[in-house]
Coordinates of C-alpha atoms in Angstrom, one line a residue:
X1 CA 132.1 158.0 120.0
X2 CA 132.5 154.5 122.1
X3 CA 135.0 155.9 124.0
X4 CA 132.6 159.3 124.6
X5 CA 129.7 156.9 125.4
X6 CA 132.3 154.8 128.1
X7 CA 133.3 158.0 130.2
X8 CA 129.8 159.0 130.0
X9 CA 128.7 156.1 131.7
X10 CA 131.9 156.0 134.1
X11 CA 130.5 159.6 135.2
X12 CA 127.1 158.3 135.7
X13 CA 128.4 155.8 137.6
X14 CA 130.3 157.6 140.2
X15 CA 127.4 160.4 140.4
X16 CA 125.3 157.1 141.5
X17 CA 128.2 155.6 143.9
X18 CA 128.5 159.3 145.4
X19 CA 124.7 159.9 146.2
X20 CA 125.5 158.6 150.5
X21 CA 128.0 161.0 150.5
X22 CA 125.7 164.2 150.0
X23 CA 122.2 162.8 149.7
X24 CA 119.8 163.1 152.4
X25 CA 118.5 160.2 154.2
X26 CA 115.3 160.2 152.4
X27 CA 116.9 160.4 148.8
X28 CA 119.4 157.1 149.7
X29 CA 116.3 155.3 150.8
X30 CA 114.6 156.1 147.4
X31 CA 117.8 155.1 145.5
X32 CA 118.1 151.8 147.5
X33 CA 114.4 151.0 146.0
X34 CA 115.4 152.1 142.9
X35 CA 118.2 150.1 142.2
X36 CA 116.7 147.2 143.5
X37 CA 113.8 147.6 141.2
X38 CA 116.4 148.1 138.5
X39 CA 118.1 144.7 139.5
X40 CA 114.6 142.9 138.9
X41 CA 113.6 144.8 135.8
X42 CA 117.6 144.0 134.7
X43 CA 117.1 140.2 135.7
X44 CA 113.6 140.0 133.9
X45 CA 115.3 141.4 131.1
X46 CA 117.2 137.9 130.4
X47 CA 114.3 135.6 130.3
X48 CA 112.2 137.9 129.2
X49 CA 114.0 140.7 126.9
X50 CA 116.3 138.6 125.5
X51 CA 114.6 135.0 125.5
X52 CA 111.3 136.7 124.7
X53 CA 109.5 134.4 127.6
X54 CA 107.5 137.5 129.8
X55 CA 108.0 135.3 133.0
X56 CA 105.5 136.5 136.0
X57 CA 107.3 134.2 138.4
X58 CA 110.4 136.4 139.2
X59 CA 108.7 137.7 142.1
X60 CA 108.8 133.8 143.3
X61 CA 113.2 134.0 143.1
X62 CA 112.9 137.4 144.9
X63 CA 111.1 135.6 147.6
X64 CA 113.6 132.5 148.0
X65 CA 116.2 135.3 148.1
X66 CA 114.1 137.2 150.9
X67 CA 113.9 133.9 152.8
X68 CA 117.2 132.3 152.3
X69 CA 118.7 135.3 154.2
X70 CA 116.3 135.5 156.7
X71 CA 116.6 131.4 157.3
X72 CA 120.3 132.0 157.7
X73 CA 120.2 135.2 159.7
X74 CA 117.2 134.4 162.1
X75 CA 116.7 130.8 162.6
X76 CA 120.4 129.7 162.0
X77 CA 122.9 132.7 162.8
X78 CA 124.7 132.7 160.0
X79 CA 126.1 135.7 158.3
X80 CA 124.2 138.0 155.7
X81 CA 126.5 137.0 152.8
X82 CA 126.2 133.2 153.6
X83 CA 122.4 134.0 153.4
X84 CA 122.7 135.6 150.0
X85 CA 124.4 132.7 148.8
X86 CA 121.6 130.3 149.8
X87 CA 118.8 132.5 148.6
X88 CA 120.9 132.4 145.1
X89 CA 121.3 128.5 145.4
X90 CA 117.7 128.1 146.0
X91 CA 116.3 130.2 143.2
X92 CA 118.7 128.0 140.8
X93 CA 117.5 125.3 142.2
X94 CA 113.8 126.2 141.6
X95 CA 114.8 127.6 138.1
X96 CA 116.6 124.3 136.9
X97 CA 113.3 122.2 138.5
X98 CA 110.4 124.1 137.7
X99 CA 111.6 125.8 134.7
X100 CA 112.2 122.7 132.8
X101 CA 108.8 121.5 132.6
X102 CA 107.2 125.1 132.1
X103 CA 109.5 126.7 129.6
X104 CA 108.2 124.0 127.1
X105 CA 104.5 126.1 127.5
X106 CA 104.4 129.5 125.5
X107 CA 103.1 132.6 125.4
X108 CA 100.1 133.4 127.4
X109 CA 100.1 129.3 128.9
X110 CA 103.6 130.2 130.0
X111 CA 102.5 133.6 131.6
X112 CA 99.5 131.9 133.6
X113 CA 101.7 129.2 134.6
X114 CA 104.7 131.4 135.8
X115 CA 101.8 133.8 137.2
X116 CA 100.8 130.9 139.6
X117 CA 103.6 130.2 141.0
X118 CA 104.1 132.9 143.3
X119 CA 100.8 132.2 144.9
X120 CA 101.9 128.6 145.1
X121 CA 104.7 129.3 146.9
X122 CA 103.5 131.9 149.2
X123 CA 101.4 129.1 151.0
X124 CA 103.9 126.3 150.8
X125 CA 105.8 129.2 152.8
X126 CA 103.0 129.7 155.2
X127 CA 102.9 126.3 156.4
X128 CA 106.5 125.7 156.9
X129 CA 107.7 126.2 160.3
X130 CA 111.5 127.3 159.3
X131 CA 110.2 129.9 157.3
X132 CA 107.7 131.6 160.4
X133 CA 105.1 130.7 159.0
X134 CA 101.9 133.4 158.6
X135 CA 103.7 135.8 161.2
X136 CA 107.2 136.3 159.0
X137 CA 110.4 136.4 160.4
X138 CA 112.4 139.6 161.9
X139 CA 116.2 139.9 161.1
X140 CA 118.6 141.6 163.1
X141 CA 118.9 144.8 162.4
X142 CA 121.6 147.1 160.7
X143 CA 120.6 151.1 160.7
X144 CA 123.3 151.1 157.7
X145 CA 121.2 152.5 154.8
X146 CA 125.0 153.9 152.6
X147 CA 126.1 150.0 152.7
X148 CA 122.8 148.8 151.5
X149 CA 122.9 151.5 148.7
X150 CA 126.2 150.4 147.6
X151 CA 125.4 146.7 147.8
X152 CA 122.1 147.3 146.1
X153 CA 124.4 149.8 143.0
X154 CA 127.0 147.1 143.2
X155 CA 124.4 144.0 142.1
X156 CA 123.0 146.1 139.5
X157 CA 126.4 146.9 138.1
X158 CA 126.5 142.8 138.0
X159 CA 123.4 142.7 136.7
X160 CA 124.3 145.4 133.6
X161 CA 127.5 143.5 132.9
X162 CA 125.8 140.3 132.6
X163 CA 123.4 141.4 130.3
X164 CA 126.2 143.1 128.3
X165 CA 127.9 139.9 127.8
X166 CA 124.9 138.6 126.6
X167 CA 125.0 140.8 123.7
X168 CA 128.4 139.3 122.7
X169 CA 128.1 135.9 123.8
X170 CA 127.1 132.8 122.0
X171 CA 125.0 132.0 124.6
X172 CA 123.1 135.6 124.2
X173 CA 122.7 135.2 120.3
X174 CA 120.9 131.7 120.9
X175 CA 118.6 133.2 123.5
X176 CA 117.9 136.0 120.6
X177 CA 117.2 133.6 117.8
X178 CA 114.9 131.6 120.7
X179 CA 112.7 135.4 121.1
X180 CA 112.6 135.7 117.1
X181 CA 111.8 131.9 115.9
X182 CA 112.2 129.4 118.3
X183 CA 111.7 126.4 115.7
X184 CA 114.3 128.1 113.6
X185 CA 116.9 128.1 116.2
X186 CA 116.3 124.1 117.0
X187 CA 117.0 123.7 113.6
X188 CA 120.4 125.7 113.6
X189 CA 121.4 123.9 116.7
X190 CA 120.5 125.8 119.7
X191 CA 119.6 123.6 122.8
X192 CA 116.4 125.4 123.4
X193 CA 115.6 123.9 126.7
X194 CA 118.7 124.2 128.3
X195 CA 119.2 127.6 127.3
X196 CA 115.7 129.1 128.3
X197 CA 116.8 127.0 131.6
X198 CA 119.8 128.6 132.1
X199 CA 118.5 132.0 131.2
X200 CA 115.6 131.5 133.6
X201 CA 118.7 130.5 136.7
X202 CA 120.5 133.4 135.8
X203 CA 117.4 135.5 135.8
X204 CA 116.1 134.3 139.2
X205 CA 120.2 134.5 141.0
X206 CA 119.6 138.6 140.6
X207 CA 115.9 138.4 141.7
X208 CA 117.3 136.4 144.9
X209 CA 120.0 138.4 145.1
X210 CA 117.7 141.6 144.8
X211 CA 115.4 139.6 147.6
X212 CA 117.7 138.9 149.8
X213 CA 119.0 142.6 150.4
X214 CA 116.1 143.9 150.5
X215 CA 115.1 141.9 153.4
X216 CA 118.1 142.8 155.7
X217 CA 117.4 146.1 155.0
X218 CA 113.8 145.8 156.1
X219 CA 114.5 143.7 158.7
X220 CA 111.3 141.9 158.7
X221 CA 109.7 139.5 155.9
X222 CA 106.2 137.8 155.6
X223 CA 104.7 135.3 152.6
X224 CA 102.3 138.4 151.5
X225 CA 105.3 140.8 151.1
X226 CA 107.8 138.0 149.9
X227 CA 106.0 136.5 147.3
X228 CA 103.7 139.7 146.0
X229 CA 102.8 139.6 142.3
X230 CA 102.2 143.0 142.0
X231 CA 106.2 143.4 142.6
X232 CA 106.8 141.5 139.2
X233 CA 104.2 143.5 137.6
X234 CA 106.6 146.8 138.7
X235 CA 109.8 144.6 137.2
X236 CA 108.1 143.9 133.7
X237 CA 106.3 147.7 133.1
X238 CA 109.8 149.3 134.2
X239 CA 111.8 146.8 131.8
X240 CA 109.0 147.3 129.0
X241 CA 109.1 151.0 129.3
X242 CA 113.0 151.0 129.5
X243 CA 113.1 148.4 126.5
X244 CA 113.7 145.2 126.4
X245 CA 116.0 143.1 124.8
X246 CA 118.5 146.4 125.6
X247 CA 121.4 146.8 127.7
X248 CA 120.6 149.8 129.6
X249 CA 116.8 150.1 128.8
X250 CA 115.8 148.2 131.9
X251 CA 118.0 150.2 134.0
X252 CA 116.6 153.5 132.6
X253 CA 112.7 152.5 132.5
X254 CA 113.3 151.1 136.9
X255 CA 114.8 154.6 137.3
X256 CA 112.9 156.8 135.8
X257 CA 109.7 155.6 136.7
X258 CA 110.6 154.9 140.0
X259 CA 111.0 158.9 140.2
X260 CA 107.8 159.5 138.6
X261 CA 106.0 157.2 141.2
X262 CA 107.8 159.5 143.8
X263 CA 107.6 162.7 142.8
X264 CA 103.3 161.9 142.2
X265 CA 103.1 159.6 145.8
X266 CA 104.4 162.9 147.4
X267 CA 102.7 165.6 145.2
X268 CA 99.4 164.1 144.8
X269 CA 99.1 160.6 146.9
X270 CA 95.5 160.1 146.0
X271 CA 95.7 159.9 142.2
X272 CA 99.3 158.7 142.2
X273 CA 98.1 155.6 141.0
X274 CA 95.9 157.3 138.5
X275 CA 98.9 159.6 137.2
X276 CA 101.5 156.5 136.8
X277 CA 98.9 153.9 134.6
X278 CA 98.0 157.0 132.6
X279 CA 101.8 157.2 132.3
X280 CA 102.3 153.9 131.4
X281 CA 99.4 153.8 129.2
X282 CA 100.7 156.9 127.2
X283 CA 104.7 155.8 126.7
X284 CA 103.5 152.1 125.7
X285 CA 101.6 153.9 122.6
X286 CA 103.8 156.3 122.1
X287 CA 106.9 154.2 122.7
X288 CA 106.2 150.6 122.4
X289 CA 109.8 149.1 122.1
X290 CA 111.1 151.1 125.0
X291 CA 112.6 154.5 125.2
X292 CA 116.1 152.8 124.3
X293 CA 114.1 152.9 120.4
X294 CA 113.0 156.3 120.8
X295 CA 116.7 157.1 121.3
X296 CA 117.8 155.1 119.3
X297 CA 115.4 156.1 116.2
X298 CA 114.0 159.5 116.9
X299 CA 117.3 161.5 115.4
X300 CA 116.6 160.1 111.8
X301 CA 112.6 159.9 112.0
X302 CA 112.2 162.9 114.4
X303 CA 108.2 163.8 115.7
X304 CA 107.2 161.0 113.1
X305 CA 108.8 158.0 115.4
X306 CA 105.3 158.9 117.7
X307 CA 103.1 159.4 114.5
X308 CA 103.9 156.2 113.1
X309 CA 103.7 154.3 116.6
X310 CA 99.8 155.9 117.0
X311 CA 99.1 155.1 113.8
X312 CA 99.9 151.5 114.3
X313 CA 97.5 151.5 116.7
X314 CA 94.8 152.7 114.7
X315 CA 94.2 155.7 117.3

């Protein structure tokens, strides 16, 4: 069976790594969003599936990444991979700082606090002379949309793996018993601070990472578009509908849904929006822990998985 589910994945795999070799133009572009919207949802999934803290200030990391590549590339000439690694170091440097003092806040004081940051750092940005200001900055640009696929399939590969090792690590287990009773796991040991830190880091070094590939590809980034909220809003609906807390939930939730958004932006453009929330609305009744449960539980339970789930609602 595990060795089944490994070539299974393997095929997967290759199917994705093969897409610039027949897809059109327009289908490459749509996987390069994908997979970077299945780095995020896989990076939120850390601090947030697996620590149980639902962080809205990953969209602040995807900005430092954003940045820290364009600051190389435009204002210093450096090379896009030193820029990747600058955008990396600052979103660990902003984890390990401003995570410290707000990972000891929870639930919805952590949310409004994580939610603010973004917005704080959009106008630090927009004053800072380095960074372009208002107006942005414009990379040079590379019309090489099969290297950003593969660099974009390659992080989430890193991404996946990482979260993978959580489930066997130490480290993973003590961000588990963090999610289920943080209290508890003080008591057994677990440095709750530094591991929500780290987890946090880690978290934000795929954001940036996610960021910072982004913005060569687009060639041009501003605070607005850097820093957007809405952006980690996509991450936490794609990793909540995927399921968190899950290897390969995240992954399946970003891609799938980013197909759904597609397919209705193209079909129907002016209720697209309509379409997707109703979508969302529906599978988070239905489904609440993720379609990596319904997988997961509907062989033994069958139609009743649903049942239950709208009954628990009281609808």
């Amino acid at each position: 069976m595990k060795t089944a589910r490994t070539m299974l994945l393997l095929a997967a795999l290759a199917v994705l790594a093969a897409v610039p070799w027949f897809g059109s133009d327009v289908l490459i572009q749509f996987g390069i969003n994908a997979l970077l919207l299945a780095v995020l949802a896989q990076g939120w999934n850390v601090i947030g599936g697996y620590a149980g803290y639902a962080s809205f200030g990953n969209s602040v990391f995807y900005g430092l990444g954003s940045y820290g590549v364009a600051i190389a590339m435009a204002q210093w000439q450096l090379p896009f991979w030193v820029g990747l690694l600058f955008g990396a170091a600052l979103a660990v440097v902003f984890a390990v700082l401003i995570g410290m003092p707000v990972l000891r806040l929870r639930g919805h004081y952590f949310a409004i606090a994580t939610l603010a940051l973004a917005q704080v750092m959009a106008a630090i940005v927009s004053n800072v002379k380095l960074a372009g200001r208002n107006v942005g900055l414009v990379l040079p640009p590379l019309n090489n949309d099969p290297l950003f696929y593969e660099l974009s399939l390659l992080l989430l590969v890193l991404a996946t793996l990482t979260v993978y090792w959580l489930t066997r690590s130490r480290f993973g287990f003590g961000l588990i018993a963090i999610r289920e009773n943080e209290e508890g796991a003080a008591v057994m040991g677990v440095n709750t601070t530094l591991y929500k830190t780290v987890a946090f880091a880690i978290s934000g070094v795929f954001s940036a990472l996610a960021g910072g590939i982004h913005a060569y590809w687009v060639t041009f980034i501003d605070p607005e578009s850097a820093f957007d909220i809405g952006l980690n809003v996509k991450m936490i609906i794609m990793a909540v509908f995927g399921g968190p807390g899950t290897v390969f939930g995240p992954v399946v939730g970003a891609l799938s849904l980013s197909a759904v958004s597609e397919l209705l932006s193209s079909e129907i453009t002016s209720l697209a929006g309509l379409f997707f929330g109703v979508i969302v609305v529906v599978a988070v009744v239905l489904m609440p822990r993720g379609l990596a449960d319904v997988l997961r539980r509907f062989r033994s339970t069958g139609w009743r998985y649903f049942a239950e789930n709208i009954r628990s609602h009281q609808l």
